[in-house]
Coordinates of C-alpha atoms in Angstrom, one line a residue:
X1 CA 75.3 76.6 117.2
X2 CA 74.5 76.7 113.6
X3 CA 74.6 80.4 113.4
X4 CA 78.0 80.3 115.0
X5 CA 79.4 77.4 112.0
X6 CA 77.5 79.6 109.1
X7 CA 79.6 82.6 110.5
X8 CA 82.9 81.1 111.0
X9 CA 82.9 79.7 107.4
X10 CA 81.7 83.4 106.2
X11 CA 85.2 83.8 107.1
X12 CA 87.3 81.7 104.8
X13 CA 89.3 83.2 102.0
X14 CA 87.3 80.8 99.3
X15 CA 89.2 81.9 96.5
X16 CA 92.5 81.1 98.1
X17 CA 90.8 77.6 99.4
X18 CA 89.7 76.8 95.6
X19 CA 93.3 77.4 94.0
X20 CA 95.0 75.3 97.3
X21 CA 93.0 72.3 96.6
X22 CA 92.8 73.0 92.4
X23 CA 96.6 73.2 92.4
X24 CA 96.7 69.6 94.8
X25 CA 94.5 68.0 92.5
X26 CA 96.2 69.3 89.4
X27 CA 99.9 68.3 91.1
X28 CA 98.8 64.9 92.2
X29 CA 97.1 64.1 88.8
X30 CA 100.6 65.6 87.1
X31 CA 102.6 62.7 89.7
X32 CA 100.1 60.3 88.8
X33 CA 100.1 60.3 84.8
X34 CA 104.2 60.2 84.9
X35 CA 103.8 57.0 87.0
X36 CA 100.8 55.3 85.8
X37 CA 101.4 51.6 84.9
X38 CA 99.0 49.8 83.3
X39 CA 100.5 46.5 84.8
X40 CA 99.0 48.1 88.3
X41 CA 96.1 50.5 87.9
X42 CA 96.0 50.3 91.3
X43 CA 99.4 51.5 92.4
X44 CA 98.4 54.9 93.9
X45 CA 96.7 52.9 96.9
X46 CA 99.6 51.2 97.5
X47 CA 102.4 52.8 99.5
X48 CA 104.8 51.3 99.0
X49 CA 105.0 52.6 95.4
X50 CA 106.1 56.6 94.5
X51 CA 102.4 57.1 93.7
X52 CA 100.7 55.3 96.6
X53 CA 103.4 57.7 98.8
X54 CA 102.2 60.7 97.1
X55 CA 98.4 59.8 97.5
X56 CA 99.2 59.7 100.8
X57 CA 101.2 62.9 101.6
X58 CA 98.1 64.2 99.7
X59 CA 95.8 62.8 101.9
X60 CA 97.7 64.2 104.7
X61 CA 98.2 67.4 103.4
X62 CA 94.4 67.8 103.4
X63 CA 94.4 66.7 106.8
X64 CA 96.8 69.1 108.1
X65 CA 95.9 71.9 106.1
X66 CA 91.8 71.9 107.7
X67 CA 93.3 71.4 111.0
X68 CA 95.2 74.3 110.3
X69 CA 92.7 76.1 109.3
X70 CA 89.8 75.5 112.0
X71 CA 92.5 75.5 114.9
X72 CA 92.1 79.1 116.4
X73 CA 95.2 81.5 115.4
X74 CA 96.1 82.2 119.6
X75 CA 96.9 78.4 119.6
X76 CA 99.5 79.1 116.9
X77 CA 100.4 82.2 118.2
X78 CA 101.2 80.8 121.5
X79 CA 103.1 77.8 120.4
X80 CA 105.0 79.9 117.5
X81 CA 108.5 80.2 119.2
X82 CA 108.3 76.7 120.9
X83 CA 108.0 75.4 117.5
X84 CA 110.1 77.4 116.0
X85 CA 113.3 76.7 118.7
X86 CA 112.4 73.0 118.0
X87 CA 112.6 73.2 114.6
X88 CA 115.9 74.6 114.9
X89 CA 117.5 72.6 117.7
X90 CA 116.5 69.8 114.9
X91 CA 118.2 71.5 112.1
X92 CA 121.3 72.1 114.2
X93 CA 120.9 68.1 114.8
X94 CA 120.8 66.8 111.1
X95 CA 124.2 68.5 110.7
X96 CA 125.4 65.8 113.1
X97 CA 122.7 62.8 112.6
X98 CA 121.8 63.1 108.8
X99 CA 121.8 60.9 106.4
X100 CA 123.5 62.9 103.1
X101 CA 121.2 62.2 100.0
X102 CA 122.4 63.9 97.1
X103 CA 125.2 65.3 98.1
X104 CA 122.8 67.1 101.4
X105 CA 123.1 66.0 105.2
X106 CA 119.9 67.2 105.3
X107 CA 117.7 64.0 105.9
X108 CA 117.0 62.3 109.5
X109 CA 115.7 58.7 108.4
X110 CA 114.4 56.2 110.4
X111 CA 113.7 52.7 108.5
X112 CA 111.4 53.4 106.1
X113 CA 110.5 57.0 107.2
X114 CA 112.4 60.2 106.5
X115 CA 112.0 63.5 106.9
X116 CA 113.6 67.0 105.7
X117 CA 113.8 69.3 108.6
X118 CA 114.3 72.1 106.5
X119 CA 110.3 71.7 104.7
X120 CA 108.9 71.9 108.5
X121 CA 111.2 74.6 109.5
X122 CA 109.5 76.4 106.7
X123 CA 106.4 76.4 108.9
X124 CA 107.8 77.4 111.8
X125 CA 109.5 80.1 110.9
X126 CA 106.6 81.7 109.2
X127 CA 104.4 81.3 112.3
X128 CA 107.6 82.6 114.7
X129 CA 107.5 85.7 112.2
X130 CA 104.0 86.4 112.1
X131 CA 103.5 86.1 116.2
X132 CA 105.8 88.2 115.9
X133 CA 104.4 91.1 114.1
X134 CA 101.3 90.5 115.6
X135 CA 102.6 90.3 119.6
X136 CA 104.6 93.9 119.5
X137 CA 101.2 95.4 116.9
X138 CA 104.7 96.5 114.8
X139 CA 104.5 97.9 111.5
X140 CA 106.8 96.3 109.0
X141 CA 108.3 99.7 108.4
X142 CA 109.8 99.8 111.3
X143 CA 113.7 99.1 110.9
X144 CA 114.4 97.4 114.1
X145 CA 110.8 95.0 113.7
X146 CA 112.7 94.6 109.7
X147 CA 116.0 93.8 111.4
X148 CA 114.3 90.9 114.0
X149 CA 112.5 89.6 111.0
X150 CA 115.2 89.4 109.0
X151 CA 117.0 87.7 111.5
X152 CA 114.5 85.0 112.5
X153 CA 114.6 84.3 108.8
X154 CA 118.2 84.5 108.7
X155 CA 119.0 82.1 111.5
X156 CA 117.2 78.6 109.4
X157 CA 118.5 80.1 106.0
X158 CA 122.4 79.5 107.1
X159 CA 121.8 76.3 109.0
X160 CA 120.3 75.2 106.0
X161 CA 122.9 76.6 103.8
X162 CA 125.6 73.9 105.9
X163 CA 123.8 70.6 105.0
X164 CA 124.2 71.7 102.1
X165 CA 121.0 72.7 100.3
X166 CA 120.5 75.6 98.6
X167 CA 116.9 75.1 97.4
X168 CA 115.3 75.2 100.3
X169 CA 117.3 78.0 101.2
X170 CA 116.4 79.8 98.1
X171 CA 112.8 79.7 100.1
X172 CA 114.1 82.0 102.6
X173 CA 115.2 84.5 100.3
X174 CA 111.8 84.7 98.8
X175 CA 110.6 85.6 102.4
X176 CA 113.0 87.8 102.7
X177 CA 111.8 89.4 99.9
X178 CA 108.0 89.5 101.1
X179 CA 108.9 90.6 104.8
X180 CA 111.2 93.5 103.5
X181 CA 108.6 94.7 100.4
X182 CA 111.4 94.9 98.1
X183 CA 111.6 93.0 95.3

């Protein structure tokens, strides 16, 4: 059992690991010196302040991020396009349901919790794209596999592009850029 848990972490990209959790620490500590307040030292355990919020999304960044990473890729693979229809029935419903924040319907809130659907669709289209490549054994130099990726790309990027908000669709573009190999 031990041999199997030495090999498995043989085959982590460390260097990646190191700057993922360098550039979290370095982020969170950049949050945290613009908000410091020396009336409450203690602010980033509290969440109801902006830095007790961001501790938090940090802390569950972390979380997601190892269950990510130790969850076997056929589970993603196999729950790719379910997650990726879901994540676009709900950006097809924040056209309709949204609250507009800056000038963006882009926001479903609920009390004191909102989310962007456009930051999970992110996800999900990454992991529809890469199943995928990987279910058909395509090369990307194929022009009809280009033409499906491209258009699973395509379809979030102009949903997002009616709430509203162009800087999360800007992130699609950069895809676009990495699936096609031009830059």
């Amino acid at each position: 059992m031990a041999q199997r848990a030495l090999s498995k972490s043989k085959t982590y990209d460390w260097i990646t690991l190191s700057v993922f959790f360098s550039l979290l620490v370095i982020g969170w500590f950049m949050v945290f010196s613009t908000l410091y307040d020396e009336q409450n030292p203690y602010a980033f355990l509290d969440i109801k302040t902006p830095i007790g919020a961001q501790t938090t999304w940090v802390v569950l960044s972390v979380f997601v991020f190892i269950s990510a990473l130790t969850i076997d890729w056929k589970f993603w693979n196999a729950l790719a396009f379910p997650i990726y229809g879901f994540l676009m029935l709900l950006l097809v419903l924040v056209l309709f349901l949204g609250k507009e924040i800056n000038g963006a319907k882009a926001w479903f809130s609920f009390g004191f919790f909102s989310f962007q659907p456009a930051e999970w669709a992110k996800f999900g289209t990454t992991i529809a794209v890469a199943s995928y490549l990987s279910f058909f054994k395509t090369t990307i130099m194929d022009f009809k596999v280009i033409l499906l990726s491209i258009a699973l790309f395509l379809a979030p990027a102009l949903l997002i592009l009616l709430q509203p908000d162009f800087g999360s669709a800007i992130v699609y573009t950069s895809f676009l850029f990495c699936c096609t190999g031009e830059a």
